[in-house]
Short mmCIF file of C-alpha atoms and ligand atoms in Angstrom, two decimals:
data_model
loop_
_atom_site.label_atom_id
_atom_site.label_comp_id
_atom_site.label_asym_id
_atom_site.label_seq_id
_atom_site.Cartn_x
_atom_site.Cartn_y
_atom_site.Cartn_z
CA UNK A 1 -85.94 -101.12 77.13
CA UNK A 2 -82.44 -100.01 76.28
CA UNK A 3 -79.85 -101.28 78.71
CA UNK A 4 -76.31 -100.00 78.35
CA UNK A 5 -73.24 -101.36 80.03
CA UNK A 6 -70.88 -98.94 81.74
CA UNK A 7 -68.48 -99.31 78.86
CA UNK A 8 -71.13 -98.38 76.34
CA UNK A 9 -72.21 -95.38 78.41
CA UNK A 10 -68.61 -94.33 78.51
CA UNK A 11 -68.44 -94.62 74.73
CA UNK A 12 -71.62 -92.57 74.34
CA UNK A 13 -70.23 -90.00 76.69
CA UNK A 14 -66.88 -90.01 75.00
CA UNK A 15 -68.31 -89.63 71.52
CA UNK A 16 -70.42 -86.70 72.70
CA UNK A 17 -67.37 -85.03 74.13
CA UNK A 18 -65.54 -85.85 70.90
CA UNK A 19 -68.21 -83.99 69.00
CA UNK A 20 -67.98 -80.99 71.26
CA UNK A 21 -64.19 -81.06 71.15
CA UNK A 22 -64.38 -80.96 67.40
CA UNK A 23 -66.90 -78.14 67.40
CA UNK A 24 -69.84 -80.44 66.72
CA UNK A 25 -69.82 -80.53 62.95
CA UNK A 26 -66.09 -80.69 62.25
CA UNK A 27 -65.30 -84.25 61.24
CA UNK A 28 -62.97 -86.31 63.37
CA UNK A 29 -60.18 -87.83 61.31
CA UNK A 30 -61.45 -90.89 59.52
CA UNK A 31 -58.25 -92.79 59.98
CA UNK A 32 -55.41 -92.68 62.51
CA UNK A 33 -52.16 -94.52 62.08
CA UNK A 34 -50.20 -95.23 65.26
CA UNK A 35 -46.52 -96.08 64.98
CA UNK A 36 -44.23 -96.80 67.95
CA UNK A 37 -40.68 -95.71 67.28
CA UNK A 38 -37.48 -96.69 69.01
CA UNK A 39 -34.32 -95.63 67.20
CA UNK A 40 -35.79 -95.77 63.71
CA UNK A 41 -34.44 -92.54 62.17
CA UNK A 42 -33.60 -94.17 58.82
CA UNK A 43 -37.04 -95.74 58.46
CA UNK A 44 -39.21 -92.73 59.21
CA UNK A 45 -38.92 -90.76 55.94
CA UNK A 46 -39.58 -93.96 54.00
CA UNK A 47 -42.61 -95.08 56.00
CA UNK A 48 -44.03 -91.56 55.79
CA UNK A 49 -43.56 -91.51 52.03
CA UNK A 50 -45.18 -94.91 51.50
CA UNK A 51 -47.97 -94.26 53.98
CA UNK A 52 -48.82 -90.92 52.44
CA UNK A 53 -49.12 -92.49 48.98
CA UNK A 54 -51.60 -95.01 50.31
CA UNK A 55 -53.52 -92.71 52.66
CA UNK A 56 -54.15 -90.06 50.01
CA UNK A 57 -56.06 -92.72 48.11
CA UNK A 58 -58.14 -94.21 50.91
CA UNK A 59 -59.08 -91.35 53.21
CA UNK A 60 -59.76 -87.63 53.02
CA UNK A 61 -58.78 -86.94 56.56
CA UNK A 62 -56.10 -88.90 58.29
CA UNK A 63 -53.42 -88.50 60.92
CA UNK A 64 -50.20 -90.34 61.60
CA UNK A 65 -49.17 -90.47 65.25
CA UNK A 66 -45.58 -91.44 65.87
CA UNK A 67 -44.85 -92.37 69.47
CA UNK A 68 -41.20 -91.83 70.23
CA UNK A 69 -40.40 -94.43 72.85
CA UNK A 70 -37.34 -92.68 74.25
CA UNK A 71 -35.21 -93.07 71.12
CA UNK A 72 -31.54 -92.25 71.50
CA UNK A 73 -31.02 -91.41 67.84
CA UNK A 74 -32.54 -88.53 65.91
CA UNK A 75 -35.95 -90.18 65.30
CA UNK A 76 -37.78 -87.38 67.12
CA UNK A 77 -35.95 -84.71 65.12
CA UNK A 78 -36.85 -86.39 61.83
CA UNK A 79 -40.52 -86.64 62.80
CA UNK A 80 -40.65 -83.02 63.99
CA UNK A 81 -39.30 -81.96 60.62
CA UNK A 82 -42.03 -83.88 58.82
CA UNK A 83 -44.59 -82.31 61.18
CA UNK A 84 -43.51 -78.82 60.17
CA UNK A 85 -44.27 -79.59 56.53
CA UNK A 86 -47.31 -81.77 57.15
CA UNK A 87 -49.30 -81.14 60.37
CA UNK A 88 -51.24 -84.37 59.88
CA UNK A 89 -48.09 -86.04 61.20
CA UNK A 90 -48.07 -85.83 64.99
CA UNK A 91 -45.62 -86.99 67.58
CA UNK A 92 -45.78 -87.97 71.23
CA UNK A 93 -42.44 -88.08 73.04
CA UNK A 94 -42.36 -90.51 75.97
CA UNK A 95 -40.06 -89.60 78.84
CA UNK A 96 -38.01 -92.78 78.50
CA UNK A 97 -37.96 -96.18 76.77
CA UNK A 98 -41.03 -97.98 78.11
CA UNK A 99 -41.43 -100.65 75.46
CA UNK A 100 -43.45 -101.28 72.35
CA UNK A 101 -46.74 -102.18 74.05
CA UNK A 102 -46.77 -99.06 76.22
CA UNK A 103 -45.82 -96.90 73.24
CA UNK A 104 -48.73 -98.41 71.31
CA UNK A 105 -51.00 -97.66 74.25
CA UNK A 106 -49.92 -94.02 74.35
CA UNK A 107 -50.69 -93.77 70.64
CA UNK A 108 -54.10 -95.43 71.00
CA UNK A 109 -54.92 -93.01 73.83
CA UNK A 110 -54.37 -90.07 71.47
CA UNK A 111 -55.77 -91.44 68.21
CA UNK A 112 -58.99 -89.74 67.24
CA UNK A 113 -59.88 -91.63 64.07
CA UNK A 114 -62.98 -93.72 63.51
CA UNK A 115 -60.51 -96.39 62.45
CA UNK A 116 -57.11 -96.77 64.04
CA UNK A 117 -54.33 -98.80 62.47
CA UNK A 118 -51.24 -99.74 64.45
CA UNK A 119 -48.06 -100.71 62.67
CA UNK A 120 -44.30 -100.94 63.14
CA UNK A 121 -41.91 -98.28 61.94
CA UNK A 122 -39.55 -100.65 60.14
CA UNK A 123 -41.83 -101.31 57.12
CA UNK A 124 -42.29 -104.96 58.03
CA UNK A 125 -45.99 -104.10 58.07
CA UNK A 126 -46.55 -103.05 54.44
CA UNK A 127 -48.59 -99.81 54.21
CA UNK A 128 -49.95 -101.01 50.88
CA UNK A 129 -52.12 -103.48 52.81
CA UNK A 130 -54.13 -100.70 54.43
CA UNK A 131 -56.89 -100.59 51.77
CA UNK A 132 -57.47 -104.30 52.42
CA UNK A 133 -57.72 -103.72 56.18
CA UNK A 134 -60.20 -100.92 55.61
CA UNK A 135 -62.38 -102.94 53.29
CA UNK A 136 -62.67 -105.70 55.91
CA UNK A 137 -63.69 -103.02 58.43
CA UNK A 138 -66.30 -101.72 56.03
CA UNK A 139 -67.65 -105.25 55.77
CA UNK A 140 -68.36 -105.03 59.50
CA UNK A 141 -65.27 -106.25 61.40
CA UNK A 142 -64.40 -104.30 64.56
CA UNK A 143 -60.87 -105.73 64.53
CA UNK A 144 -58.87 -106.58 61.43
CA UNK A 145 -55.74 -108.48 62.32
CA UNK A 146 -52.65 -108.71 60.15
CA UNK A 147 -51.35 -112.27 60.16
CA UNK A 148 -47.77 -112.91 59.02
CA UNK A 149 -47.43 -115.72 56.55
CA UNK A 150 -43.69 -116.07 56.43
CA UNK A 151 -40.97 -113.82 57.55
CA UNK A 152 -37.72 -113.88 55.71
CA UNK A 153 -34.49 -113.96 57.67
CA UNK A 154 -35.71 -114.43 61.19
CA UNK A 155 -33.13 -115.78 63.62
CA UNK A 156 -33.73 -119.45 64.49
CA UNK A 157 -33.76 -118.53 68.16
CA UNK A 158 -36.69 -116.16 67.58
CA UNK A 159 -38.49 -118.73 65.44
CA UNK A 160 -38.03 -121.32 68.18
CA UNK A 161 -39.13 -118.87 70.88
CA UNK A 162 -42.24 -117.92 68.92
CA UNK A 163 -43.11 -121.58 68.37
CA UNK A 164 -42.60 -122.41 72.05
CA UNK A 165 -44.76 -119.49 73.08
CA UNK A 166 -47.68 -119.71 70.67
CA UNK A 167 -47.84 -123.38 69.88
CA UNK A 168 -46.86 -124.86 73.23
CA UNK A 169 -47.46 -122.47 76.11
CA UNK A 170 -50.59 -120.76 74.79
CA UNK A 171 -52.11 -124.10 73.76
CA UNK A 172 -51.46 -125.71 77.13
CA UNK A 173 -52.67 -122.72 79.08
CA UNK A 174 -55.62 -122.17 76.73
CA UNK A 175 -54.68 -118.57 76.09
CA UNK A 176 -56.45 -117.66 72.89
CA UNK A 177 -53.83 -116.04 70.78
CA UNK A 178 -53.43 -117.00 67.20
CA UNK A 179 -49.84 -117.77 66.21
CA UNK A 180 -48.18 -115.24 63.92
CA UNK A 181 -50.48 -112.39 64.84
CA UNK A 182 -48.55 -109.17 64.81
CA UNK A 183 -49.26 -105.70 66.07
CA UNK A 184 -50.33 -104.74 62.55
CA UNK A 185 -54.07 -104.33 62.90
CA UNK A 186 -57.04 -102.09 62.42
CA UNK A 187 -59.28 -101.30 65.38
CA UNK A 188 -62.66 -99.61 65.30
CA UNK A 189 -63.12 -96.56 67.48
CA UNK A 190 -65.32 -98.64 69.74
CA UNK A 191 -62.52 -101.14 70.37
CA UNK A 192 -60.01 -98.35 70.94
CA UNK A 193 -62.29 -96.78 73.58
CA UNK A 194 -62.68 -100.13 75.31
CA UNK A 195 -58.91 -100.63 75.30
CA UNK A 196 -58.49 -97.22 76.89
CA UNK A 197 -60.39 -98.52 79.87
CA UNK A 198 -58.05 -101.45 80.32
CA UNK A 199 -55.22 -99.82 82.20
CA UNK A 200 -53.22 -102.86 83.23
CA UNK A 201 -49.49 -102.17 83.30
CA UNK A 202 -48.37 -105.42 81.82
CA UNK A 203 -49.98 -105.08 78.49
CA UNK A 204 -50.12 -107.76 75.93
CA UNK A 205 -52.35 -106.33 73.22
CA UNK A 206 -52.28 -109.57 71.27
CA UNK A 207 -54.16 -111.09 74.19
CA UNK A 208 -56.26 -108.12 75.30
CA UNK A 209 -57.87 -107.68 71.91
CA UNK A 210 -59.11 -111.27 71.51
CA UNK A 211 -60.30 -111.04 75.13
CA UNK A 212 -62.74 -108.29 74.12
CA UNK A 213 -64.51 -110.97 72.15
CA UNK A 214 -65.27 -109.12 68.93
CA UNK A 215 -65.11 -110.99 65.70
CA UNK A 216 -61.62 -110.64 64.27
CA UNK A 217 -61.12 -110.53 60.52
CA UNK A 218 -57.73 -111.68 59.24
CA UNK A 219 -55.60 -110.26 56.49
CA UNK A 220 -52.56 -112.34 55.67
CA UNK A 221 -49.34 -110.78 54.50
CA UNK A 222 -45.73 -111.59 53.85
CA UNK A 223 -43.47 -109.71 56.19
CA UNK A 224 -40.49 -108.32 54.33
CA UNK A 225 -37.19 -107.69 56.03
CA UNK A 226 -36.67 -104.58 58.06
CA UNK A 227 -36.08 -101.58 55.79
CA UNK A 228 -33.15 -100.33 57.89
CA UNK A 229 -31.60 -100.79 61.30
CA UNK A 230 -31.52 -103.65 63.76
CA UNK A 231 -34.55 -105.30 65.42
CA UNK A 232 -35.38 -103.44 68.61
CA UNK A 233 -36.96 -106.42 70.29
CA UNK A 234 -34.16 -108.17 72.08
CA UNK A 235 -34.66 -111.73 73.22
CA UNK A 236 -34.93 -110.38 76.76
CA UNK A 237 -37.77 -108.02 75.79
CA UNK A 238 -39.49 -110.89 73.96
CA UNK A 239 -39.18 -113.16 76.98
CA UNK A 240 -40.63 -110.49 79.20
CA UNK A 241 -43.50 -109.97 76.75
CA UNK A 242 -44.20 -113.71 76.71
CA UNK A 243 -44.16 -113.85 80.51
CA UNK A 244 -46.61 -110.93 80.69
CA UNK A 245 -48.78 -112.78 78.23
CA UNK A 246 -48.87 -115.88 80.38
CA UNK A 247 -49.21 -114.22 83.77
CA UNK A 248 -51.84 -111.73 82.60
CA UNK A 249 -54.06 -114.28 80.94
CA UNK A 250 -53.74 -117.46 82.92
CA UNK A 251 -53.45 -118.57 86.52
CA UNK A 252 -52.84 -122.17 85.47
CA UNK A 253 -49.12 -122.00 86.38
CA UNK A 254 -50.13 -121.50 90.01
CA UNK A 255 -52.49 -124.44 89.84
CA UNK A 256 -49.94 -126.74 88.23
CA UNK A 257 -47.89 -126.58 91.41
CA UNK A 258 -50.91 -127.35 93.52
CA UNK A 259 -51.43 -130.57 91.54
CA UNK A 260 -47.74 -131.42 91.59
CA UNK A 261 -47.82 -130.91 95.37
CA UNK A 262 -50.76 -133.30 95.64
CA UNK A 263 -49.00 -135.98 93.60
CA UNK A 264 -45.84 -135.48 95.67
CA UNK A 265 -47.80 -135.80 98.91
CA UNK A 266 -49.33 -139.11 97.80
CA UNK A 267 -45.94 -140.45 96.78
CA UNK A 268 -44.47 -139.41 100.13
CA UNK A 269 -47.24 -141.11 102.09
CA UNK A 270 -46.73 -144.24 100.00
CA UNK A 271 -43.00 -144.17 100.59
CA UNK A 272 -43.44 -143.58 104.33
CA UNK A 273 -45.78 -146.56 104.62
CA UNK A 274 -43.28 -148.68 102.72
CA UNK A 275 -40.43 -147.55 104.98
CA UNK A 276 -42.42 -148.32 108.15
CA UNK A 277 -43.44 -151.73 106.83
CA UNK A 278 -39.85 -152.49 105.86
CA UNK A 279 -38.68 -151.58 109.34
CA UNK A 280 -41.32 -153.73 111.07
CA UNK A 281 -41.45 -156.80 108.82
CA UNK A 282 -38.00 -157.08 107.29
CA UNK A 283 -36.02 -155.11 109.84
CA UNK A 284 -34.14 -153.65 106.97
CA UNK A 285 -33.21 -150.10 107.76
CA UNK A 286 -33.86 -148.00 104.66
CA UNK A 287 -30.50 -147.66 103.05
CA UNK A 288 -29.50 -144.71 101.03
CA UNK A 289 -28.14 -141.36 101.71
CA UNK A 290 -28.20 -140.75 97.99
CA UNK A 291 -31.93 -141.28 97.56
CA UNK A 292 -32.58 -139.00 100.52
CA UNK A 293 -30.51 -136.23 99.01
CA UNK A 294 -32.25 -136.66 95.67
CA UNK A 295 -35.68 -136.36 97.27
CA UNK A 296 -34.72 -133.36 99.36
CA UNK A 297 -33.12 -131.41 96.54
CA UNK A 298 -35.92 -132.35 94.16
CA UNK A 299 -38.63 -131.14 96.52
CA UNK A 300 -36.56 -128.11 97.50
CA UNK A 301 -36.16 -126.99 93.92
CA UNK A 302 -39.85 -127.56 93.20
CA UNK A 303 -40.69 -125.38 96.15
CA UNK A 304 -38.36 -122.68 94.92
CA UNK A 305 -39.90 -122.74 91.46
CA UNK A 306 -43.39 -122.61 92.97
CA UNK A 307 -42.41 -119.66 95.12
CA UNK A 308 -40.86 -117.97 92.11
CA UNK A 309 -44.07 -118.32 90.16
CA UNK A 310 -46.14 -117.05 93.07
CA UNK A 311 -43.71 -114.17 93.37
CA UNK A 312 -44.21 -113.35 89.71
CA UNK A 313 -47.98 -113.03 90.21
CA UNK A 314 -47.52 -111.15 93.46
CA UNK A 315 -45.15 -108.68 91.81
CA UNK A 316 -47.70 -108.09 89.06
CA UNK A 317 -50.42 -107.45 91.65
CA UNK A 318 -48.12 -105.07 93.47
CA UNK A 319 -47.26 -103.17 90.33
CA UNK A 320 -50.92 -102.93 89.36
CA UNK A 321 -52.17 -101.68 92.72
CA UNK A 322 -49.70 -98.80 92.72
CA UNK A 323 -51.78 -97.39 89.87
CA UNK A 324 -48.98 -95.31 88.47
CA UNK A 325 -49.59 -93.82 85.05
CA UNK A 326 -48.59 -96.22 82.28
CA UNK A 327 -46.33 -93.64 80.68
CA UNK A 328 -45.16 -90.08 81.09
CA UNK A 329 -45.35 -87.81 78.06
CA UNK A 330 -42.34 -85.50 77.91
CA UNK A 331 -43.65 -83.46 74.97
CA UNK A 332 -46.11 -83.55 72.09
CA UNK A 333 -46.31 -81.92 68.70
CA UNK A 334 -49.28 -81.61 66.36
CA UNK A 335 -52.05 -81.96 68.97
CA UNK A 336 -54.42 -79.23 70.07
CA UNK A 337 -52.96 -79.31 73.61
CA UNK A 338 -49.22 -79.56 72.87
N1 UDP B 1 -40.24 -100.54 69.55
C1 UDP B 1 -40.55 -99.61 70.52
N2 UDP B 1 -39.96 -99.72 71.76
C2 UDP B 1 -39.11 -100.76 72.07
C3 UDP B 1 -38.84 -101.72 71.07
C4 UDP B 1 -39.43 -101.58 69.82
O1 UDP B 1 -41.32 -98.67 70.29
O2 UDP B 1 -38.63 -100.80 73.20
C5 UDP B 1 -40.87 -100.38 68.21
C6 UDP B 1 -39.89 -100.42 67.04
O3 UDP B 1 -39.35 -99.14 66.77
C7 UDP B 1 -40.75 -100.93 65.91
C8 UDP B 1 -41.73 -101.86 66.64
O4 UDP B 1 -41.70 -101.49 68.01
O5 UDP B 1 -41.49 -99.89 65.29
C9 UDP B 1 -41.36 -103.33 66.48
O6 UDP B 1 -40.01 -103.55 66.83
P1 UDP B 1 -39.06 -104.55 66.03
O7 UDP B 1 -39.16 -104.27 64.57
O8 UDP B 1 -37.72 -104.49 66.64
O9 UDP B 1 -39.76 -105.94 66.38
P2 UDP B 1 -39.79 -107.29 65.51
O10 UDP B 1 -40.06 -106.90 64.09
O11 UDP B 1 -38.48 -107.94 65.71
O12 UDP B 1 -40.93 -108.05 66.13
MG1 MG B 2 -39.68 -105.35 62.98
#
């Protein structure tokens, strides 16, 4: 007997509607490239040029979807110009800057290819690696993950932050994310359709994809420096991404405070017994205003931290239950329903 999960039914359904949308026999693009863009006007002509060189060799039918994440420079204008000359280049304009992960999501929602590759606009994800990604897919991998070997010229603060996040926090909290994974990866259509069903607001694709449980093939690469412009990920955006990663994939931080509370309670009982005994047997009144203050402020600050962490989870729950759309598309170009 054939038993299908809801997700698989959805995929069946979706692929049928794909066929009808494409007039049944018309092939869906074999390969979609999704590129989030935030103020990358100088990089776009170059990434298009290099991508096109590679894509012409590996696929007959491909599309490049740029997602303009509310750029304030002329990125959108540059992409529109390319679209006029080459309609395989499409663009989705988000209403405002919503961040890399949401921009990626918007692109994945529109990508029609049997294979979808996501990459950055700054050429730190070399297009020349695409044939390698595709060959791993053809060997049977549903996800092919680009893994950075070394990255030249990365600020020490970012290196330290990445180490703290991947090697310390993720290890302790048992979040399964391999260090140095990037958002340079190939996804099968099946994985893309599953991701479309995961509508959580606080998206951390580096965690969501391993969560799906498919076997992940790795392709290692050396990340060159940015072709042009400044990094768009500020330390604040990185910190917020890391926090999403932790809060979305682990509830251990909540539990840590439960255990700390237990330990504290035992210590307090012990200290109380000691104080009572001292009073009765040695008649020594517990001295020490200082120790009292230390205990009070210590416990007070622990409580505040605990409340802060609870608040963080509560805020996430609140944001999720509002069920607002993840992004608003201001305009599109190159799609059948522009
Ligand atoms: N990006 C985006 N929205 C943002 C920040 C970044 O779409 O709010 C895009 C950016 O244009 C680039 C990719 O995400 O294509 C990665 O950004 P960046 O190169 O700054 O990250 P890093 O290489 O430092 O990890
Ligand atoms: Mg970059």
